Coordinates of C-alpha atoms and ligand atoms in Angstrom, one line a residue:
X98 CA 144.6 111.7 102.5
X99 CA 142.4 112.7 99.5
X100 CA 139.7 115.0 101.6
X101 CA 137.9 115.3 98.2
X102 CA 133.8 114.6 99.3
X103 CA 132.7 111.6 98.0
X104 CA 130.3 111.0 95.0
X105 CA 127.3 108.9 96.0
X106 CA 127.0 106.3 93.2
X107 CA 124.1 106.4 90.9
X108 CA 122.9 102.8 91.4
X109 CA 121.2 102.3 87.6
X110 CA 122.8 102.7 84.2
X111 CA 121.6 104.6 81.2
X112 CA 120.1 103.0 78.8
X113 CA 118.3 105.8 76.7
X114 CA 119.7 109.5 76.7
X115 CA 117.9 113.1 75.3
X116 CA 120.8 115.4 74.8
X117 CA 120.8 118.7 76.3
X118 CA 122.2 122.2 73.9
X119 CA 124.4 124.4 75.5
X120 CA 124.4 127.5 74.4
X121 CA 127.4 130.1 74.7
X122 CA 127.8 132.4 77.1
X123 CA 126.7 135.7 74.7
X124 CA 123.4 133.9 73.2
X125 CA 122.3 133.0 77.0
X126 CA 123.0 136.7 77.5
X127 CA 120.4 137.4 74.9
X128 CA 117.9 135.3 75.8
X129 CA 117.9 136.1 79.6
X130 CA 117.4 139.9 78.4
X131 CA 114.5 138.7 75.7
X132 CA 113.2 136.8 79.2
X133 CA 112.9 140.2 81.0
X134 CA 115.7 138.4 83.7
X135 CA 112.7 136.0 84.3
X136 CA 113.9 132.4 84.3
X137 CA 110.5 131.2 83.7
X138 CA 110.2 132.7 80.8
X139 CA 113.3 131.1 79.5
X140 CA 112.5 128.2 76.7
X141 CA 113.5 125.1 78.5
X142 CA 115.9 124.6 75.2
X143 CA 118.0 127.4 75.8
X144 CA 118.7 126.1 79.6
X145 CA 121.4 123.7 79.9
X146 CA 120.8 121.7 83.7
X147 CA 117.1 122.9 84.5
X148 CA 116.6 122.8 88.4
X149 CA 113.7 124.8 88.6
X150 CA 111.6 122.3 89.9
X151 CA 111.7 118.5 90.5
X152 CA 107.7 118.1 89.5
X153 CA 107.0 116.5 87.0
X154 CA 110.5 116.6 85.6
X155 CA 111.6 112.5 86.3
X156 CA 113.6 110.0 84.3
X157 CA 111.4 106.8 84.6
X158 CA 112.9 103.6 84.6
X159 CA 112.6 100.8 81.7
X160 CA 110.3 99.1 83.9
X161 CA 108.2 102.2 83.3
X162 CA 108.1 102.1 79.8
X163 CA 107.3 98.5 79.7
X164 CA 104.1 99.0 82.0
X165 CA 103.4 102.1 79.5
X166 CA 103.0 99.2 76.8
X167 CA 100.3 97.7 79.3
X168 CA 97.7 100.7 79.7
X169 CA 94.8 99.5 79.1
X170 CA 92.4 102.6 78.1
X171 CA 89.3 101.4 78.9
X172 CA 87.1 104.3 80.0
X173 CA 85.4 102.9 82.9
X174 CA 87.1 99.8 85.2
X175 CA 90.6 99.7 83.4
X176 CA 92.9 96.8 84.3
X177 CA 95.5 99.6 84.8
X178 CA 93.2 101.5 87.3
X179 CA 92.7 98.2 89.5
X180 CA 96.7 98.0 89.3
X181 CA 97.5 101.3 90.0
X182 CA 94.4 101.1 93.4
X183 CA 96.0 98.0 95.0
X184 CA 99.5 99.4 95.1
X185 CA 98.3 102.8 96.1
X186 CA 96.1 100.7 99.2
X187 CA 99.5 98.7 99.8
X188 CA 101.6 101.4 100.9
X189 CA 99.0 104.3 101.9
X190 CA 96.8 101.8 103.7
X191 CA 93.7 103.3 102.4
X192 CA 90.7 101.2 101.0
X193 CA 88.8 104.2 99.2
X194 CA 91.3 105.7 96.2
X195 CA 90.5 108.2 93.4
X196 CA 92.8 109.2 90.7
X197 CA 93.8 112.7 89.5
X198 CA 95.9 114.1 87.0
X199 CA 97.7 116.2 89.7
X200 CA 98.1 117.1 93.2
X201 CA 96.5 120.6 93.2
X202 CA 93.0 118.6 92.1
X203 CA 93.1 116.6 94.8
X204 CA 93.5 119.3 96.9
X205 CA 90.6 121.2 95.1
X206 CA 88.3 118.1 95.5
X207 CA 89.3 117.6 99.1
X208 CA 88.4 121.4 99.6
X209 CA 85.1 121.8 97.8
X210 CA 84.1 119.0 100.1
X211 CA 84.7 119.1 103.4
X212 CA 85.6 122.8 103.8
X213 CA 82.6 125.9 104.3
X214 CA 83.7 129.6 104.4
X215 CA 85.7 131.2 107.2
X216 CA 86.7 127.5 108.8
X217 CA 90.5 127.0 109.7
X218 CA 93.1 124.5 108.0
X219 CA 96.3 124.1 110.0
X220 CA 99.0 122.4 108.3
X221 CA 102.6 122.0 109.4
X222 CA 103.5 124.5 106.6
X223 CA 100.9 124.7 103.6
X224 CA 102.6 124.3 99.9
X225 CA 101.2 127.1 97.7
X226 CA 98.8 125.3 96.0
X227 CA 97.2 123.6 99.4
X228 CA 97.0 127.4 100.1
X229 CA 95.6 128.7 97.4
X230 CA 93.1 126.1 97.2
X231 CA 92.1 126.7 101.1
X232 CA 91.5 130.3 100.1
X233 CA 89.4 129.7 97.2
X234 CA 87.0 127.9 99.1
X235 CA 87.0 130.7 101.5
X236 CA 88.9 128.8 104.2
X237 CA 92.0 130.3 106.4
X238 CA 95.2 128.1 105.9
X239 CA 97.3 128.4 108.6
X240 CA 101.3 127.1 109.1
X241 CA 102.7 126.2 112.6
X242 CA 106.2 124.9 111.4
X243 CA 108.0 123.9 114.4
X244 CA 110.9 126.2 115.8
X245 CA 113.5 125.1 114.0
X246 CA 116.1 127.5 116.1
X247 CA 114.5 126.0 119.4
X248 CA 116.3 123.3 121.3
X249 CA 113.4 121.7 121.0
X250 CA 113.3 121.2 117.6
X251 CA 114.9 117.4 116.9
X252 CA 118.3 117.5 115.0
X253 CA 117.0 116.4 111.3
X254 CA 113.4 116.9 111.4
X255 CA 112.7 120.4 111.3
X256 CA 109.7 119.6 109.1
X257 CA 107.6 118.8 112.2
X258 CA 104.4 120.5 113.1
X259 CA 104.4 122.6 116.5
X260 CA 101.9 120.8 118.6
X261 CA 101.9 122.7 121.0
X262 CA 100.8 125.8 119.3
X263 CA 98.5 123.8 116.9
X264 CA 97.3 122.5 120.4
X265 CA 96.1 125.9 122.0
X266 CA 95.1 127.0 118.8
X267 CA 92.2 124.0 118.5
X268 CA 91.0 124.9 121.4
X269 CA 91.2 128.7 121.0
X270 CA 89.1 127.9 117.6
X271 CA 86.6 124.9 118.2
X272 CA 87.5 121.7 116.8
X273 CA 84.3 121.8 114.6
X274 CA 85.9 125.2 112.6
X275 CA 88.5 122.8 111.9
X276 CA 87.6 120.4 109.0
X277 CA 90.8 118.9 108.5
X278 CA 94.6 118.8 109.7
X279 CA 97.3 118.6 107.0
X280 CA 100.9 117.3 107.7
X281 CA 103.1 117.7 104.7
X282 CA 105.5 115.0 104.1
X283 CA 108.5 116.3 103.3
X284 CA 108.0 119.7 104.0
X285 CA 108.3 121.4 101.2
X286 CA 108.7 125.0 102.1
X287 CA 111.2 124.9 105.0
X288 CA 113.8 123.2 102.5
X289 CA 112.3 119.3 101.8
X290 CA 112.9 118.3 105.4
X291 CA 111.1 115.5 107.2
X292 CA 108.5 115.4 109.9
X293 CA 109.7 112.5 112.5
X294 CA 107.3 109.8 113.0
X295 CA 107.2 110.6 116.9
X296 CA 105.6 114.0 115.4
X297 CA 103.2 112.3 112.7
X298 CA 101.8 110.1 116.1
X299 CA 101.8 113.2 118.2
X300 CA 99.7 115.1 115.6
X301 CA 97.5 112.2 115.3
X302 CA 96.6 111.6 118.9
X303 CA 96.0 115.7 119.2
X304 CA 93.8 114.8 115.9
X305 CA 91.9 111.5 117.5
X306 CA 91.4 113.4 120.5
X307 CA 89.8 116.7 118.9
X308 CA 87.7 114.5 116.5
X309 CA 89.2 116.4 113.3
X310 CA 90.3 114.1 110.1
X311 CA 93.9 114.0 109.6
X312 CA 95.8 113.9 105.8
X313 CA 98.9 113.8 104.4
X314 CA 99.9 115.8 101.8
X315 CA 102.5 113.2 100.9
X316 CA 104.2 114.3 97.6
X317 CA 107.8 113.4 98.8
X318 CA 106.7 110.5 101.8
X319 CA 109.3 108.0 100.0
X320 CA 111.9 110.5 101.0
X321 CA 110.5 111.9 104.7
X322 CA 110.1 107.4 105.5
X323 CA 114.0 107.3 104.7
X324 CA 114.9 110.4 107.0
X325 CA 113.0 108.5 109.6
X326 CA 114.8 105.2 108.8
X327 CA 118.4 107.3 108.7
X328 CA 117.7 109.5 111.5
X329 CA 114.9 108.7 113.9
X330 CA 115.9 106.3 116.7
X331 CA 114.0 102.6 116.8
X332 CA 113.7 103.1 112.7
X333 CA 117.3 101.3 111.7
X334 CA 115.9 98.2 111.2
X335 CA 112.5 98.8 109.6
X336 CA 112.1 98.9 105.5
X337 CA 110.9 102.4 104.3
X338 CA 107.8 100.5 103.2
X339 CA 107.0 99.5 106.8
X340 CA 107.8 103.0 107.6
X341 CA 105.4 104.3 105.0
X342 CA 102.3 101.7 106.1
X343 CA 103.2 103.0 109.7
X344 CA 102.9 106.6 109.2
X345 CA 99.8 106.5 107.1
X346 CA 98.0 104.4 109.1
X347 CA 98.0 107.1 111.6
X348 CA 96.0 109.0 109.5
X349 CA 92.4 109.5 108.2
X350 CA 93.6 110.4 104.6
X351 CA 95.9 111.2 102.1
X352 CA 96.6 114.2 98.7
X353 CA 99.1 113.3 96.7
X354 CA 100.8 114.8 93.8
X355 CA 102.5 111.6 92.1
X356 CA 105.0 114.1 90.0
X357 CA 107.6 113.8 92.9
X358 CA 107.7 110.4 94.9
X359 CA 105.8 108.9 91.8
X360 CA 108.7 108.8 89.4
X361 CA 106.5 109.8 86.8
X362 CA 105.8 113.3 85.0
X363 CA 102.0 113.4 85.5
X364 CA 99.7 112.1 88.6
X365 CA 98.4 112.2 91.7
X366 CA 95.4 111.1 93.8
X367 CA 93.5 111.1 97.1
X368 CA 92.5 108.3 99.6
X369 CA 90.5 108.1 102.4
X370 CA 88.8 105.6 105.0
X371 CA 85.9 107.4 105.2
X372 CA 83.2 105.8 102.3
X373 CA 80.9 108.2 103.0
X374 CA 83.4 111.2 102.0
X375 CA 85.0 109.4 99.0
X376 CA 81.6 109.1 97.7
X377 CA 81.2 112.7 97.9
X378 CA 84.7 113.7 96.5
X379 CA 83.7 111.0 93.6
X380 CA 80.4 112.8 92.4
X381 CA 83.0 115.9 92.0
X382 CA 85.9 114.1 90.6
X383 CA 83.7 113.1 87.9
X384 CA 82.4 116.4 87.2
X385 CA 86.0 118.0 87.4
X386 CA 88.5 115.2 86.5
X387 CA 87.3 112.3 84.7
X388 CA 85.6 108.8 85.5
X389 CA 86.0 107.2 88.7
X390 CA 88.9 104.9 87.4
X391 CA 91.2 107.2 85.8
X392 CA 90.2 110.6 87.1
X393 CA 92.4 113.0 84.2
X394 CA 94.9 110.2 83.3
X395 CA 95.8 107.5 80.6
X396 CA 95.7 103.9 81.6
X397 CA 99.4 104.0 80.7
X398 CA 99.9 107.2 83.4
X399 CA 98.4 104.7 86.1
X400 CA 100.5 101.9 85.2
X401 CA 103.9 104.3 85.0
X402 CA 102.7 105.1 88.6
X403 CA 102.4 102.1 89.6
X404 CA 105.5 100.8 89.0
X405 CA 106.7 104.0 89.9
X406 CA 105.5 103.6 93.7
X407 CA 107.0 100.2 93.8
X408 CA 110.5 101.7 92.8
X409 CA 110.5 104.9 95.2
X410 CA 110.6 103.0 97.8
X411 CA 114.3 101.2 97.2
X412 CA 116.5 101.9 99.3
X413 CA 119.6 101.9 97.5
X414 CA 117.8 104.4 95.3
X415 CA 117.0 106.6 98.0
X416 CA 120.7 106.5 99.9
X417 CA 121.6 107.3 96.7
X418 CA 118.6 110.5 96.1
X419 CA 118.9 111.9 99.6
X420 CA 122.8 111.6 99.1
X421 CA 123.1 113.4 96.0
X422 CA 121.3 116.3 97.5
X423 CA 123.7 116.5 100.2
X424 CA 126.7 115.9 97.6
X425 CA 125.1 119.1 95.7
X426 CA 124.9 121.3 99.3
X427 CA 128.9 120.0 100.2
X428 CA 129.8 121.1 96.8
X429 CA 128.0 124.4 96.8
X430 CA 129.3 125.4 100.4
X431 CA 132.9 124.3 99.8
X432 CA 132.1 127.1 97.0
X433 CA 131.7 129.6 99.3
X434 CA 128.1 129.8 98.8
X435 CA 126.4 129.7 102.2
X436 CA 123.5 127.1 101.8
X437 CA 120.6 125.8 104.0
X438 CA 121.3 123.6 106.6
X439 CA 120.7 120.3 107.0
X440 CA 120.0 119.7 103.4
X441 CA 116.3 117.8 103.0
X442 CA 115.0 115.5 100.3
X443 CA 114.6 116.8 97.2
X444 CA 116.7 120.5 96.8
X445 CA 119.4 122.9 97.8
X446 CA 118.4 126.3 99.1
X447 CA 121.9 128.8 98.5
X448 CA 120.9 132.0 101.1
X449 CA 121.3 134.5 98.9
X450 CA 120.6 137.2 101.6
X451 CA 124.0 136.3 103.1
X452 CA 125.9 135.7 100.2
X453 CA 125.0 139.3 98.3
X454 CA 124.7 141.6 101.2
X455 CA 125.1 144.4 98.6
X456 CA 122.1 144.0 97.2
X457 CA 119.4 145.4 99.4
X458 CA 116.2 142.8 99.8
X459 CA 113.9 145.2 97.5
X460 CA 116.2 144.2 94.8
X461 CA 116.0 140.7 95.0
X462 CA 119.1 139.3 95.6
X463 CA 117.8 135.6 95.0
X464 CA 116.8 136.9 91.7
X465 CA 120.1 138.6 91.0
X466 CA 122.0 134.6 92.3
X467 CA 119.4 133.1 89.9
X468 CA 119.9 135.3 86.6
X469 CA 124.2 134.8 87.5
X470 CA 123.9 131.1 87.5
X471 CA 122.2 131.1 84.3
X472 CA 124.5 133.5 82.6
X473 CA 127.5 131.7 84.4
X474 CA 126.6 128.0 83.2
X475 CA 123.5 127.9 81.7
X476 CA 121.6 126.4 85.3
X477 CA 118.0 127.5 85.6
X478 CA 117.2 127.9 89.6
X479 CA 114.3 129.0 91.3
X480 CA 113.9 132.7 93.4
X481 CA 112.1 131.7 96.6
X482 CA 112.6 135.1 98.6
X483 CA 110.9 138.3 97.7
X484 CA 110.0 138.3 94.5
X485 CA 107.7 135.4 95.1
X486 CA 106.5 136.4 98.7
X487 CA 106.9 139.8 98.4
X488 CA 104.7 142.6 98.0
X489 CA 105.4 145.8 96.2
X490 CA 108.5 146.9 94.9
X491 CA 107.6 148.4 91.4
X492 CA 107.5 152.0 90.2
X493 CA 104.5 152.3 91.6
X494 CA 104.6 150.5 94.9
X495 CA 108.6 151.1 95.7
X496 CA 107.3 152.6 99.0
X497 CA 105.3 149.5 100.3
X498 CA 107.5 146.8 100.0
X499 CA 107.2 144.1 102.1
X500 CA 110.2 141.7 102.1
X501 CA 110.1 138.0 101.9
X502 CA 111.7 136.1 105.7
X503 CA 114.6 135.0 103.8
X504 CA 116.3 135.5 100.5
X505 CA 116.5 131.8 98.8
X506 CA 117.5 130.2 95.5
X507 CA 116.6 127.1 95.0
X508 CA 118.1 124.0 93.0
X509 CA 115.2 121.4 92.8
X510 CA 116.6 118.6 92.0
X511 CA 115.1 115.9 88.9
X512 CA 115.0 112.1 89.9
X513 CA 117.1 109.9 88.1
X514 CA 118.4 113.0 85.6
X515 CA 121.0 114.6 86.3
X516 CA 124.6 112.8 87.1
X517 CA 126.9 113.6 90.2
X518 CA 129.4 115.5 87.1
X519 CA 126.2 118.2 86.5
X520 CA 126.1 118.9 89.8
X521 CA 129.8 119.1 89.9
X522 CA 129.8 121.2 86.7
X523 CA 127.3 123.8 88.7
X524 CA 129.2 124.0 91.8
X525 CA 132.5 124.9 89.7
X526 CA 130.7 127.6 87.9
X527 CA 129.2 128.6 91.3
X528 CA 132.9 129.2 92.7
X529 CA 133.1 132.1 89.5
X530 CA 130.3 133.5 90.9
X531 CA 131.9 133.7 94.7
X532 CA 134.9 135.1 93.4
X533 CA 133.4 138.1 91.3
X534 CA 130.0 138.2 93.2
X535 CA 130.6 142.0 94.6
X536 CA 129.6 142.7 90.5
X537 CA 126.0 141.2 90.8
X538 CA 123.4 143.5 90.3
X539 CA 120.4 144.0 91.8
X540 CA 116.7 144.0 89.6
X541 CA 113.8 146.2 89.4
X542 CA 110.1 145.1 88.2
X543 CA 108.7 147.0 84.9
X544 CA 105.7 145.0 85.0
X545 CA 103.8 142.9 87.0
X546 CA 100.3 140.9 87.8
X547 CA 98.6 141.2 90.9
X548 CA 98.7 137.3 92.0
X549 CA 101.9 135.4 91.6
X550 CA 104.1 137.4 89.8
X551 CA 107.2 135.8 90.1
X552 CA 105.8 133.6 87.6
X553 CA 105.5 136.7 84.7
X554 CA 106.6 139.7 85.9
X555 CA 109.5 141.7 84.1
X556 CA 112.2 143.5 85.5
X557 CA 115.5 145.3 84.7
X558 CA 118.9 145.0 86.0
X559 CA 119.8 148.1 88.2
X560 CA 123.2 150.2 86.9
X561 CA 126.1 150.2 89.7
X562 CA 125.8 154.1 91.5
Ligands
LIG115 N1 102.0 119.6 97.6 C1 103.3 119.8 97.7 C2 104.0 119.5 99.0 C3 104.0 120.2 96.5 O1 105.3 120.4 96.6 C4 103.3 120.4 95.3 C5 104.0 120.9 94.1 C6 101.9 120.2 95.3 C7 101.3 119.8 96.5 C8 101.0 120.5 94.1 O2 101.1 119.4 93.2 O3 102.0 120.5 91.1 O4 101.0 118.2 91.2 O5 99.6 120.2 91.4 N2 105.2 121.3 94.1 C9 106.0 121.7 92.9 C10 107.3 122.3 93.4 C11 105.3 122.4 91.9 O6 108.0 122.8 92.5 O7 107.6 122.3 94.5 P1 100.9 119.6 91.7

């Protein structure tokens, strides 16, 4: 019997290609020193597959392109802005929808809104942004993943919120510090898995009965509705759309940025049932954003959007988009690279921590994975362990460093843009890796910013003792 894992099939054809250099193995050399061994300082022409993110970074569909040829520009009351509201109401069952140009404004409209100074937003784990925003407007965000190591936690969705820690800690609070309850659909930063509707309804009745506004932060809800329909009993025979409309309709609003589960490369919005609150986020949105009806985007964005939201939500594209993640994890652990378990919707996370024991957590060992599968093949990752949650670990700081919980690299996987043989092509180069991986080094930082310095820093590798 052929035990080799099976391909899930891409089901579209390419009609329109951008070729991609690759560059040999002693120029990437160069340009990963001239990067300072910081990927995102890497010209995106001199990476070969770029997994850094899946933002932003779709292949739409011809369908697309055609509605793109239908924007209609008009500043105020655009044809493509009525198009892109009704689909948007469809499926997030929300009557009151304003357009942004990406999921961080919505969050910083949302924010400037409803949230004063030293009041409490609990989400099931905040993405960096949502933080970031919280804290500028001088709020406390606050995560209460559940326990995905407790029997507790259900099989697949160990993207749930804890209710019963967010529980005590409403009433150890006040509900009225509490402006507003986030669930995060995927969850982004335990690995893109789902929250189970069972959840979603148990965070809304703890919402309902609190009196505090629920939203979604639903980026990736096309891929948390299939989870539910794959994994969550009673789901089988429901359409993801259904599954969508169900779960949204529990809540009191929704952020989205439309760069993931939008198919497009720029977008987002929020919606609400509350008229008197959209009215206020509108007075902002046109300050910040753009008019009411297009809110920082073309006609042509809206209508890409549009169509995109339509598409997201077929089913053979999803078997085949939460497939090809796993297909990437199989390959990557028959490797020998120890991964994340289960895979979720949108990435693979490779435990670099395990894999590199030699190199101690103040040198980054995600880092050290990273810079080896560019040099290896070209494959530009993303270092979610200490050098982006960190603190400290410089020449000036060496003695205060503060490690990240876990040691991650992750492959963020594109919609619609890579084929099954990329991902086949990195997990061969990754098995080169396994076998020589006792020579990875570990990296220092020369120089780096105060706030989020994965993003510019620069460091050295670190000679073998
Ligand atoms: N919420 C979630 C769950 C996200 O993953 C992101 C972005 C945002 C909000 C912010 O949206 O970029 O449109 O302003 N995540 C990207 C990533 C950047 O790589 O995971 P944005």
């Amino acid at each position: 019997m052929n035990n080799k894992i099976q391909a899930p099939v891409e089901p579209f054809r390419i009609k329109s290609i951008e070729p991609i250099p690759q560059l040999d193995a002693a120029t990437r050399e160069e340009k990963i020193r001239a990067a300072h061994f910081n990927l995102f300082k890497l010209d995106a022409e001199h990476v070969f597959i770029d997994l850094l993110t899946d933002s932003g970074t779709n292949a739409m569909s011809a369908r697309q392109w055609a509605a793109i040829m239908e924007g209609d520009e008009s500043y105020a009351g655009a044809r493509s802005f009525r198009r892109f509201e009704k689909t948007v109401e469809d499926i997030f069952r929300m009557p009151y929808i304003l357009p942004a140009h990406q999921g961080r404004v919505a969050e910083n409209i949302l924010f400037s809104t409803i949230l004063k100074p030293g009041q409490f937003v609990p989400n099931n784990t905040h993405f960096d942004t949502t933080r970031a925003n919280t804290l500028h407007k001088g709020g406390v965000p606050l995560d209460f993943p559940v326990d995905a190591s407790s029997p507790a936690a259900e099989t697949f969705f160990r993207g749930n919120m804890d209710i019963p820690a967010l529980e005590s800690f409403v009433k150890d609070k006040g509900a009225e510090n509490i402006p507003v309850i986030i669930l995060t659909v995927t969850n982004n930063s335990v690995g893109g898995l789902p929250v189970s509707m069972k959840n979603i309804r148990e965070t809304a009745e703890l919402c309902r009965r609190f009196e505090i506004p629920l939203f979604f932060d639903s980026a990736r809800f096309a891929e948390n509705s299939y989870f539910i329909k794959k994994y969550e009993q009673g789901f089988e025979s429901h359409s993801v759309k259904q599954i969508a409309q169900e779960m949204f309709e529990l809540g009191d609003g929704v952020m989205m940025s439309a760069k993931k589960d939008g198919l497009a490369n720029i977008g987002g919005f929020i919606a609400t049932k509350d008229l008197e609150l959209a009215r206020r986020m509108r007075e902002l949105l046109i300050l910040v954003e753009g008019y009411a009806t297009y809110g920082g985007l073309a006609g042509r964005d809206l209508e890409a959007l549009a169509t995109g939201f339509e598409e997201v939500l077929a089913e053979d594209y999803l078997e085949y988009r939460i497939s090809q993640v796993a297909y990437l994890g199989s390959l990557l652990e028959a490797a020998g690279l120890p991964i994340v378990k289960p895979t979720g919707g949108h990435a693979v996370f490779i435990d670099a921590g395990e894999f590199l024991p030699h190199i101690p957590t103040e040198q980054f060992p995600g880092q050290a994975l990273a810079v080896a599968l560019y040099r290896e093949c070209g494959v530009r990752s993303v270092e979610i362990g200490s050098l982006m949650f960190g603190e400290g670990g410089d020449e000036e700081s060496v003695d205060n460093f503060v490690p990240a919980p876990r040691e991650l690299v992750r492959l963020a996987m594109p919609r619609r843009v890579y084929t099954n043989t990329h991902y086949e092509y990195i997990a061969a180069h990754a098995a080169n890796i396994a076998k020589k991986k006792e020579s990875l080094k570990g990296l220092k930082i020369l120089s780096q910013p105060k706030l989020l310095r994965h993003f510019i820093c620069d460091l050295e590798e670190i000679s073998q003792q």
